[in-house]
Tab-separated table of C-alpha atoms in Angstrom:
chain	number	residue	atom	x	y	z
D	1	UNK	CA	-13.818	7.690	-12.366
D	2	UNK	CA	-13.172	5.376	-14.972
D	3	UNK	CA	-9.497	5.342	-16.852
D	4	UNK	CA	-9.004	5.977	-20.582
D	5	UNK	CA	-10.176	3.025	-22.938
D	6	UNK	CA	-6.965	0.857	-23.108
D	7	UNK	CA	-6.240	0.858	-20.126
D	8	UNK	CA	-9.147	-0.830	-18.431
D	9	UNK	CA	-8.057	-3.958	-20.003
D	10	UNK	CA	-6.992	-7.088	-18.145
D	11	UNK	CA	-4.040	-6.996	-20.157
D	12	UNK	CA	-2.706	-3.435	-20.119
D	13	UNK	CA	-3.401	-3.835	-16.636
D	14	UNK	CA	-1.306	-6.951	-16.168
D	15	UNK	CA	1.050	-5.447	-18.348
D	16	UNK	CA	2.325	-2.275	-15.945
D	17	UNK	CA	3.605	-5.051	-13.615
D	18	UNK	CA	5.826	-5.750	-15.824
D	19	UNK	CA	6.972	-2.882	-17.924
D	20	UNK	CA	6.091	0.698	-18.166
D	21	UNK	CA	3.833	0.762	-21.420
D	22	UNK	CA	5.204	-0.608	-24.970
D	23	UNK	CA	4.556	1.064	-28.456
D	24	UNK	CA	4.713	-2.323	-30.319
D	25	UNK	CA	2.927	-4.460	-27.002
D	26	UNK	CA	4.407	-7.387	-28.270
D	27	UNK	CA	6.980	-8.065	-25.658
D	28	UNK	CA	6.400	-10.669	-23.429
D	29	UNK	CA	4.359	-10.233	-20.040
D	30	UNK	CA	7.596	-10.889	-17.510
D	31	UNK	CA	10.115	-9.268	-19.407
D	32	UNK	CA	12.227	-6.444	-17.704
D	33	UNK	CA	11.079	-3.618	-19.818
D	34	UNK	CA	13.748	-2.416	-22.260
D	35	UNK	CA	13.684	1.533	-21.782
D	36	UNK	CA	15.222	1.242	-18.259
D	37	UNK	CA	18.676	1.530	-20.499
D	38	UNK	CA	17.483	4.509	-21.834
D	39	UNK	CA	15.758	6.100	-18.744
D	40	UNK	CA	16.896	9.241	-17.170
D	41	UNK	CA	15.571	8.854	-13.792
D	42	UNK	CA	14.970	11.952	-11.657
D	43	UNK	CA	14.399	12.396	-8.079
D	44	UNK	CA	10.654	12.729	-7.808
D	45	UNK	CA	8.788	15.923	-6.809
D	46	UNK	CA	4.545	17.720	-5.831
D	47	UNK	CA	2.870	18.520	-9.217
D	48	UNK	CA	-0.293	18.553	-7.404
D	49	UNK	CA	-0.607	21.746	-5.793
D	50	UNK	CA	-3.877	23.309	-5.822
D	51	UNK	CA	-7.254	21.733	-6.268
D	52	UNK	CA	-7.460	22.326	-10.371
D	53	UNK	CA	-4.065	19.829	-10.794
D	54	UNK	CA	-6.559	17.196	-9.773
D	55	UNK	CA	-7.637	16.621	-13.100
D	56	UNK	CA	-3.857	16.654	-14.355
D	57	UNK	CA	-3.429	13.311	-11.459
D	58	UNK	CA	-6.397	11.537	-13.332
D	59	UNK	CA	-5.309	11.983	-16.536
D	60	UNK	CA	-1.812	11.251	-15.889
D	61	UNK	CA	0.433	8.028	-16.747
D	62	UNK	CA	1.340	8.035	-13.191
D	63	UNK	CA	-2.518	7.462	-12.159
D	64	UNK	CA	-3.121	4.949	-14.169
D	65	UNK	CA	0.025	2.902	-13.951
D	66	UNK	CA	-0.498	2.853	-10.065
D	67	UNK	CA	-4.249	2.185	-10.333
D	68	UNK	CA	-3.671	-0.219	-12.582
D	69	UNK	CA	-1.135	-1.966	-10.289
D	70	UNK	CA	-3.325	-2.087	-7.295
D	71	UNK	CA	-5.927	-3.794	-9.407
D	72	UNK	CA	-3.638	-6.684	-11.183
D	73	UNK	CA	-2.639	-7.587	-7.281
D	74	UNK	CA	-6.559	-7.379	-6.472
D	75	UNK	CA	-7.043	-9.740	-9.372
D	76	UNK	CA	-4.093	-12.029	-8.265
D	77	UNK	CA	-4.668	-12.723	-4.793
D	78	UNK	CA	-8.258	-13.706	-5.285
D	79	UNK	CA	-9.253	-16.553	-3.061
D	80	UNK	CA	-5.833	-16.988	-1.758
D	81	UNK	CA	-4.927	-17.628	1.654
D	82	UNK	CA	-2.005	-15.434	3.143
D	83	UNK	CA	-0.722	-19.296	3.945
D	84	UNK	CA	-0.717	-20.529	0.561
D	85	UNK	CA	2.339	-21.565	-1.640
D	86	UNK	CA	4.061	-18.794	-3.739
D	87	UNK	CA	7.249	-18.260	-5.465
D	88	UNK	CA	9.898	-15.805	-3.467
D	89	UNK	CA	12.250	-14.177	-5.455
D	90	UNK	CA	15.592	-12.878	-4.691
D	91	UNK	CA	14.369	-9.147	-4.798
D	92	UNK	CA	11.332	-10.310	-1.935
D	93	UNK	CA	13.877	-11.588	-0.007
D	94	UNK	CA	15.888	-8.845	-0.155
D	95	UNK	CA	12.713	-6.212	0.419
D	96	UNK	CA	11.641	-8.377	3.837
D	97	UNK	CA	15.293	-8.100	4.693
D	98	UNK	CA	14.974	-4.066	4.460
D	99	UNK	CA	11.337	-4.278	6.229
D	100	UNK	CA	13.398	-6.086	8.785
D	101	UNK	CA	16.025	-3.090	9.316
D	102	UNK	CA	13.249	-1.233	9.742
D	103	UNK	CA	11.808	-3.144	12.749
D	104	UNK	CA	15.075	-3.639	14.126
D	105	UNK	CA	15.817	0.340	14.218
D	106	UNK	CA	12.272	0.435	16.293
D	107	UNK	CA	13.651	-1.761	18.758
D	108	UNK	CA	16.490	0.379	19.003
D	109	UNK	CA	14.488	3.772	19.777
D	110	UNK	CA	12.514	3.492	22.553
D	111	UNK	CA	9.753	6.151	22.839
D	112	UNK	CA	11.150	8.860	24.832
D	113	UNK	CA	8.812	10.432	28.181
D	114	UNK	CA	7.143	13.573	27.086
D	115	UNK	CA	3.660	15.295	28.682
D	116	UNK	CA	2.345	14.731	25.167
D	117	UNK	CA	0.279	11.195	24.814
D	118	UNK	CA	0.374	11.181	21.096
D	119	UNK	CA	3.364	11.782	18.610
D	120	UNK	CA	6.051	10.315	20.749
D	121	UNK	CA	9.554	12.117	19.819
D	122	UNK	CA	11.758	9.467	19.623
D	123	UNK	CA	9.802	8.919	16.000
D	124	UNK	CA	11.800	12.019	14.360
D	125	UNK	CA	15.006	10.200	15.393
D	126	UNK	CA	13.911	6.717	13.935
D	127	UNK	CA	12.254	8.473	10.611
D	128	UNK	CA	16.076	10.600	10.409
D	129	UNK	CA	17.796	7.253	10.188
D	130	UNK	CA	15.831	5.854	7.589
D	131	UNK	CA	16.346	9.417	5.621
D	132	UNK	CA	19.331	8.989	6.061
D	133	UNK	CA	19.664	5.201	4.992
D	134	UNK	CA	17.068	4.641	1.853
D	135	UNK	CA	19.105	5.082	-1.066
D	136	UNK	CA	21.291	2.409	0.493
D	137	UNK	CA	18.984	0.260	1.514
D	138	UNK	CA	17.036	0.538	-2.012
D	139	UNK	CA	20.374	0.156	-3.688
D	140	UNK	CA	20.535	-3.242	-2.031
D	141	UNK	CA	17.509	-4.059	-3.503
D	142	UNK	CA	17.920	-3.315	-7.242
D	143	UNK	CA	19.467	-5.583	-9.902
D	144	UNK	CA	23.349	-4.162	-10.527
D	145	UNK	CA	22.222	-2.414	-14.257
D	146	UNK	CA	19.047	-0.641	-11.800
D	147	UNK	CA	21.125	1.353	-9.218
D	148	UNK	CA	20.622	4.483	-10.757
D	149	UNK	CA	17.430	4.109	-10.291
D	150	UNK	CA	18.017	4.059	-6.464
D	151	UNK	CA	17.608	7.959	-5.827
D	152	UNK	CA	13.905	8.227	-7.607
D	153	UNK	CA	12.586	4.893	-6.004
D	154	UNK	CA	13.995	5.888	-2.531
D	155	UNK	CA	11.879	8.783	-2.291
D	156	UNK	CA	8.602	6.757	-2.544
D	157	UNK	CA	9.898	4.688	0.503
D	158	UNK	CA	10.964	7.387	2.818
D	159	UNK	CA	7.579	9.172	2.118
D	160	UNK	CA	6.105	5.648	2.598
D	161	UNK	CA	5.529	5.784	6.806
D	162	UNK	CA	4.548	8.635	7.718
D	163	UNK	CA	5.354	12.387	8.164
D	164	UNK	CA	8.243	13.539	10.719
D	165	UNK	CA	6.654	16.578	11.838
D	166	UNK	CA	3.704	16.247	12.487
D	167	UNK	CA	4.076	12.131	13.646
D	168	UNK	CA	1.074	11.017	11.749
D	169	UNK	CA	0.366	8.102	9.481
D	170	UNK	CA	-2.518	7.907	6.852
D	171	UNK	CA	-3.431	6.343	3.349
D	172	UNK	CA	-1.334	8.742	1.301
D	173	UNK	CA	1.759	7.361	3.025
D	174	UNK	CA	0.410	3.607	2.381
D	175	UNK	CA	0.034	5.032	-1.330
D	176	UNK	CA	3.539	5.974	-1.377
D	177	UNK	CA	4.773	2.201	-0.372
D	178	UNK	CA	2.880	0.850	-2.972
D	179	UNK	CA	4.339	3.343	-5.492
D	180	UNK	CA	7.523	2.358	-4.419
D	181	UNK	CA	6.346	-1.351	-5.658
D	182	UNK	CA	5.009	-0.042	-8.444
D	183	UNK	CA	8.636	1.222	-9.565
D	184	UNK	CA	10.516	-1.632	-8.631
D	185	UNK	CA	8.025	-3.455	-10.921
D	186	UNK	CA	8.807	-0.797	-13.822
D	187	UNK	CA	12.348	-1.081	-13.471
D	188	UNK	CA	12.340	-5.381	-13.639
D	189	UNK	CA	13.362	-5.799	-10.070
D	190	UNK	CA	9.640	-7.255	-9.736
D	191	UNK	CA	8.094	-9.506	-12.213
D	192	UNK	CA	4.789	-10.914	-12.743
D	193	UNK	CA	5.006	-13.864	-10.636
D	194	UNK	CA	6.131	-11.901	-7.742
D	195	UNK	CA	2.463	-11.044	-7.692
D	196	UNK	CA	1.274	-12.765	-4.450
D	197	UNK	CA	4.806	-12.572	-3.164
D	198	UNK	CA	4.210	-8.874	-2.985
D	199	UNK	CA	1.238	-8.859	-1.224
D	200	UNK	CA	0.973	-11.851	1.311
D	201	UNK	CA	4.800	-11.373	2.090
D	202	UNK	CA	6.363	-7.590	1.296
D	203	UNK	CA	2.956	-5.529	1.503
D	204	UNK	CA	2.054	-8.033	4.729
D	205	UNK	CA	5.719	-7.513	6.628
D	206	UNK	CA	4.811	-3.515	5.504
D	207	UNK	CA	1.759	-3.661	7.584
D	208	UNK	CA	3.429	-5.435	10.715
D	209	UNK	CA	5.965	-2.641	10.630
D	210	UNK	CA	3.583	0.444	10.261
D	211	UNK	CA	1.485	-0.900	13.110
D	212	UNK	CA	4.243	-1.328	15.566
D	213	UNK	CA	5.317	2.488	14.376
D	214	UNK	CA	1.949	3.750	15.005
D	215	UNK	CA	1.640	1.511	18.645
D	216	UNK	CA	5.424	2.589	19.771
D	217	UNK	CA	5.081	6.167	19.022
D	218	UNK	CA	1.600	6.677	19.321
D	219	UNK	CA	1.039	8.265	16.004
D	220	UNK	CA	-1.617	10.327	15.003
D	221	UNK	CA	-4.229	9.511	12.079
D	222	UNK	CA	-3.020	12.016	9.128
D	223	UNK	CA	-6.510	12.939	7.309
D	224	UNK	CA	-8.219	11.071	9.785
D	225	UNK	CA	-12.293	10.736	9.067
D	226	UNK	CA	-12.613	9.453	12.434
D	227	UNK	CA	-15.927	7.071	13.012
D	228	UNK	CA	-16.215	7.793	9.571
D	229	UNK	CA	-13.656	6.687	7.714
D	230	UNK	CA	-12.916	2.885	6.809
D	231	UNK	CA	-10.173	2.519	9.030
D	232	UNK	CA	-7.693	4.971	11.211
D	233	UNK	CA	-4.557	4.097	9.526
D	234	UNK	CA	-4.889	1.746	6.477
D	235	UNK	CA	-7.290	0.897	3.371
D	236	UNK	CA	-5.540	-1.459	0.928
D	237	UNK	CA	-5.272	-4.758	3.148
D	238	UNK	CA	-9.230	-4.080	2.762
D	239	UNK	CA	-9.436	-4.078	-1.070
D	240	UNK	CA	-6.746	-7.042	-1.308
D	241	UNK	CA	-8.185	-9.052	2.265
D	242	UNK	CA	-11.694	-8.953	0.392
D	243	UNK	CA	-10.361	-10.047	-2.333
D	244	UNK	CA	-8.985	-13.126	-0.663
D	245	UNK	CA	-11.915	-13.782	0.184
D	246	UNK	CA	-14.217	-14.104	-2.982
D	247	UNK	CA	-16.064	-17.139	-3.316
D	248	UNK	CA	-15.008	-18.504	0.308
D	249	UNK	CA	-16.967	-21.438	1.149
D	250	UNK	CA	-17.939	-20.441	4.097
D	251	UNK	CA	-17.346	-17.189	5.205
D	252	UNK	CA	-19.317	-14.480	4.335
D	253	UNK	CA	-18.701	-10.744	5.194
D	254	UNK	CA	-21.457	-10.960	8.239
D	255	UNK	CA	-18.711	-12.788	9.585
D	256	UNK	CA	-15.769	-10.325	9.910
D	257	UNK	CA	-17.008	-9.106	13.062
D	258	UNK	CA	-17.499	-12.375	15.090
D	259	UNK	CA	-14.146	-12.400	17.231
D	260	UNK	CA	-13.938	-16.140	17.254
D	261	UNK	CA	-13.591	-15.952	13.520
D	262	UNK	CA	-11.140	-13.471	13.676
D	263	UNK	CA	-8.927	-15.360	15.911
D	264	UNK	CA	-9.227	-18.406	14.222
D	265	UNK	CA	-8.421	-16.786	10.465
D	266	UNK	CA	-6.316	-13.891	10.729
D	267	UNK	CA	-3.638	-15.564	9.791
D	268	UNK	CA	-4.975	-16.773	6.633
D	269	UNK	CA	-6.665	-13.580	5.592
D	270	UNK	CA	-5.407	-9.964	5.753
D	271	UNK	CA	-8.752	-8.557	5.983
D	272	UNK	CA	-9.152	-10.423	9.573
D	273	UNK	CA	-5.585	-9.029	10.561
D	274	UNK	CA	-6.786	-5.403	10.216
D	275	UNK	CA	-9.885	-6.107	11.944
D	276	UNK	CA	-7.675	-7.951	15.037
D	277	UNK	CA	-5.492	-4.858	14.929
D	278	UNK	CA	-8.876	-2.631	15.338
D	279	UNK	CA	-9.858	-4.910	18.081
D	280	UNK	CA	-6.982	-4.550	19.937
D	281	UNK	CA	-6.673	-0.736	19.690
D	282	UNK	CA	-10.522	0.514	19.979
D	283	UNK	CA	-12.598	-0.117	22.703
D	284	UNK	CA	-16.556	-0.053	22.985
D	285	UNK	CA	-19.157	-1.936	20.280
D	286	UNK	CA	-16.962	-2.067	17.124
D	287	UNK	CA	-20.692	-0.451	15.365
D	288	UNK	CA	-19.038	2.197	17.294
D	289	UNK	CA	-15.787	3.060	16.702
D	290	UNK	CA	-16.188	1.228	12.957
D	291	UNK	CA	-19.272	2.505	11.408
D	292	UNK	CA	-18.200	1.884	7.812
D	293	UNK	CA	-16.912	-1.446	8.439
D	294	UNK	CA	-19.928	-2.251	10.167
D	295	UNK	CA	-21.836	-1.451	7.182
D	296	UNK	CA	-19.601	-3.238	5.306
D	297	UNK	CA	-20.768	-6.193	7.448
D	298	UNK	CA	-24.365	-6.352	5.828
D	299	UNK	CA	-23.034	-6.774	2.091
D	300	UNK	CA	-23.955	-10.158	1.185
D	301	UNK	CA	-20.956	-11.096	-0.922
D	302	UNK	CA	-16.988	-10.539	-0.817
D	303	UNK	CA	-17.122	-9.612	-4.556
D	304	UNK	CA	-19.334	-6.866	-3.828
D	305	UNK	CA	-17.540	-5.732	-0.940
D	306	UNK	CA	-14.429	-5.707	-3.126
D	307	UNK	CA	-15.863	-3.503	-5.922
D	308	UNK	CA	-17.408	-1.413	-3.198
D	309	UNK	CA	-13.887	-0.763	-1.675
D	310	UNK	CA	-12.552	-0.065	-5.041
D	311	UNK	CA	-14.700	2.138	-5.339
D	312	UNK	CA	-14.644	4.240	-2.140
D	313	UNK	CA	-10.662	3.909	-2.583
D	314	UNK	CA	-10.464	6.298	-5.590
D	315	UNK	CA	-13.153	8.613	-4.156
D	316	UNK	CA	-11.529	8.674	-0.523
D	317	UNK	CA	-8.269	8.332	-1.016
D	318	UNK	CA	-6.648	8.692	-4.765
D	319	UNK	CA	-9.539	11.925	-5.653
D	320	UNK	CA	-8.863	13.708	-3.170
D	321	UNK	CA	-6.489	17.342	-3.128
D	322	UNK	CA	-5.262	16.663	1.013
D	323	UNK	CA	-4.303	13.289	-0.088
D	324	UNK	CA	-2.806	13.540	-3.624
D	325	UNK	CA	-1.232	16.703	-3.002
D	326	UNK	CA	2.138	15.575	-0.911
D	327	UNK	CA	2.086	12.557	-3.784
D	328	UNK	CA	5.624	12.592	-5.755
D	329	UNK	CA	5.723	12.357	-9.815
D	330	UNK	CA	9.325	11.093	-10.939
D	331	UNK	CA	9.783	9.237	-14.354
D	332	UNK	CA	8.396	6.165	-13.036
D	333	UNK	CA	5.543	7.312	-11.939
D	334	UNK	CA	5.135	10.275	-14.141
D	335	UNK	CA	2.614	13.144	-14.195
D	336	UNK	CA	2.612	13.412	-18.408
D	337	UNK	CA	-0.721	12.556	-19.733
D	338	UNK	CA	-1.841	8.783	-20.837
D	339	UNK	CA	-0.722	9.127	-24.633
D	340	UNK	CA	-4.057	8.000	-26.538
């Protein structure tokens, strides 16, 4: 699936980090963009309800502002080490800070005891608090002139770890926390050089948090392939962790699934951390229990892998009705068509 013309350009690419898109495109790449004066946000809502709206999703702004997002961070974390220097902004700070609440409210809802292995109660009254809480804590987050904004961006984080009745977690809820980056790019409370910032520090923290959700109340995969799929719970840390790796001196993908190299580079490379994480929840021969990532295994080089993941992302994950359905189109993210 490839996106309209401009928009496959490193710059228009670059460019949604920045701003939502600019008739005259001469503004400069880390400016706040200038319509969030003139914005009328709206609390987002399903457009995608039946499997003809698909099409409407591929053509939309929304699609490719958020596809182009994910691929600007692919670009900017290549050969970076999770370790390496990066400017923190204020608003990073402050979004750690929130991922921090959300830990701490973990800690203070213990799973309740229920005959039920999987899907552990107490989840409904930890996922209430944050419904309860995410305006606030977004609010928190935005520059002063941004606040109205608040309601619309909210959304994306609430929908962002999982669903309260059913107690599952999947890529569609991952999708939503990156949307909620996305906006908080379009609205200026991100800029351009937050790029690694957001990955290696907000997206990273993210991922701590949704696997101590999924470990403390034993959540179920939503959508889950099973042996099949890439992974259980997750899929970007895959496109961004093989990114980190292009052009590695030394480690090739054959390596990912030598447990001594895990332990000695997860922290360095997210990639390694999901595979740790996979290692510590699956038992049996990981050819097992991770077919496709097994496969992935016997690509020769981290650029392919990368491309590869790209490309299974759209067709697993972003083209598909179970998935895209319960996404949300506000202004932000918006389900209007690209205008040619």
């Amino acid at each position: 699936m490839s996106l309209p013309g401009k928009h496959t350009t490193k710059k228009t690419v670059r460019l949604a980090m920045a701003e939502t898109e600019q008739q005259s495109g001469s503004t400069p790449e880390d400016e706040a963009p200038e319509e969030g004066a003139s914005f009328t946000f709206m609390v987002p809502k399903k457009e995608i309800s039946m499997v003809p709206d698909m099409g409407k999703w591929k053509r939309s702004q929304a699609y490719a502002d958020y596809i182009g997002f994910i691929l600007t961070l692919n670009e900017g974390v290549k050969g970076k080490k999770l370790t390496c220097e990066y400017k923190v902004s204020e608003t990073v700070e402050k979004l750690v800070d929130l991922l921090g609440t959300l830990d701490r409210w973990i800690n203070e809802t213990p799973p309740v005891d229920q005959p039920s292995r999987f899907g552990n109660k107490a989840y409904r009254t930890w996922f209430a608090k944050l419904d309860q809480e995410a305006e606030a804590l977004v609010s928190v987050v935005l520059p002063a002139d941004k606040r109205a904004a608040a309601p619309e961006i909210a959304v994306y984080l609430k929908e962002s770890v999982g669903n309260s009745t059913r107690i599952d977690y999947g890529t569609g809820h991952e999708a939503a926390f990156a949307a909620f980056l996305c906006c908080l790019c379009k609205v200026g409370a991100l800029r351009v050089d937050d790029q690694l910032a957001i990955v290696f520090k907000v997206f990273n923290r993210y991922l701590e948090v949704m696997r101590k959700l999924q470990k403390t109340y034993r959540m179920e995969p939503a959508g889950s392939q099973g042996v099949w799929g890439l992974d259980d719970f997750q899929f970007l840390p895959f496109i961004w962790g093989s990114s980190q790796f292009i052009d590695h001196p030394t480690l090739e993908p054959r390596h990912f699934v030598d447990e001594r190299v895990v332990n000695e580079h997860h922290q360095d490379y997210m990639f390694l951390e999901c595979i740790k994480f996979i290692n510590e929840m699956k038992t049996g021969p990981f050819a097992e229990h991770s077919n496709q990532l097994w496969n992935i295994s016997a690509v020769p080089s981290w650029s392919k892998v990368n491309q590869g993941l790209i490309r299974m992302y759209k067709a697993e994950c972003l083209e598909k009705f179970p998935v895209i359905q319960h996404f949300k189109f506000g202004s932000l993210l918006s389900i209007q068509p690209v205008k040619p």
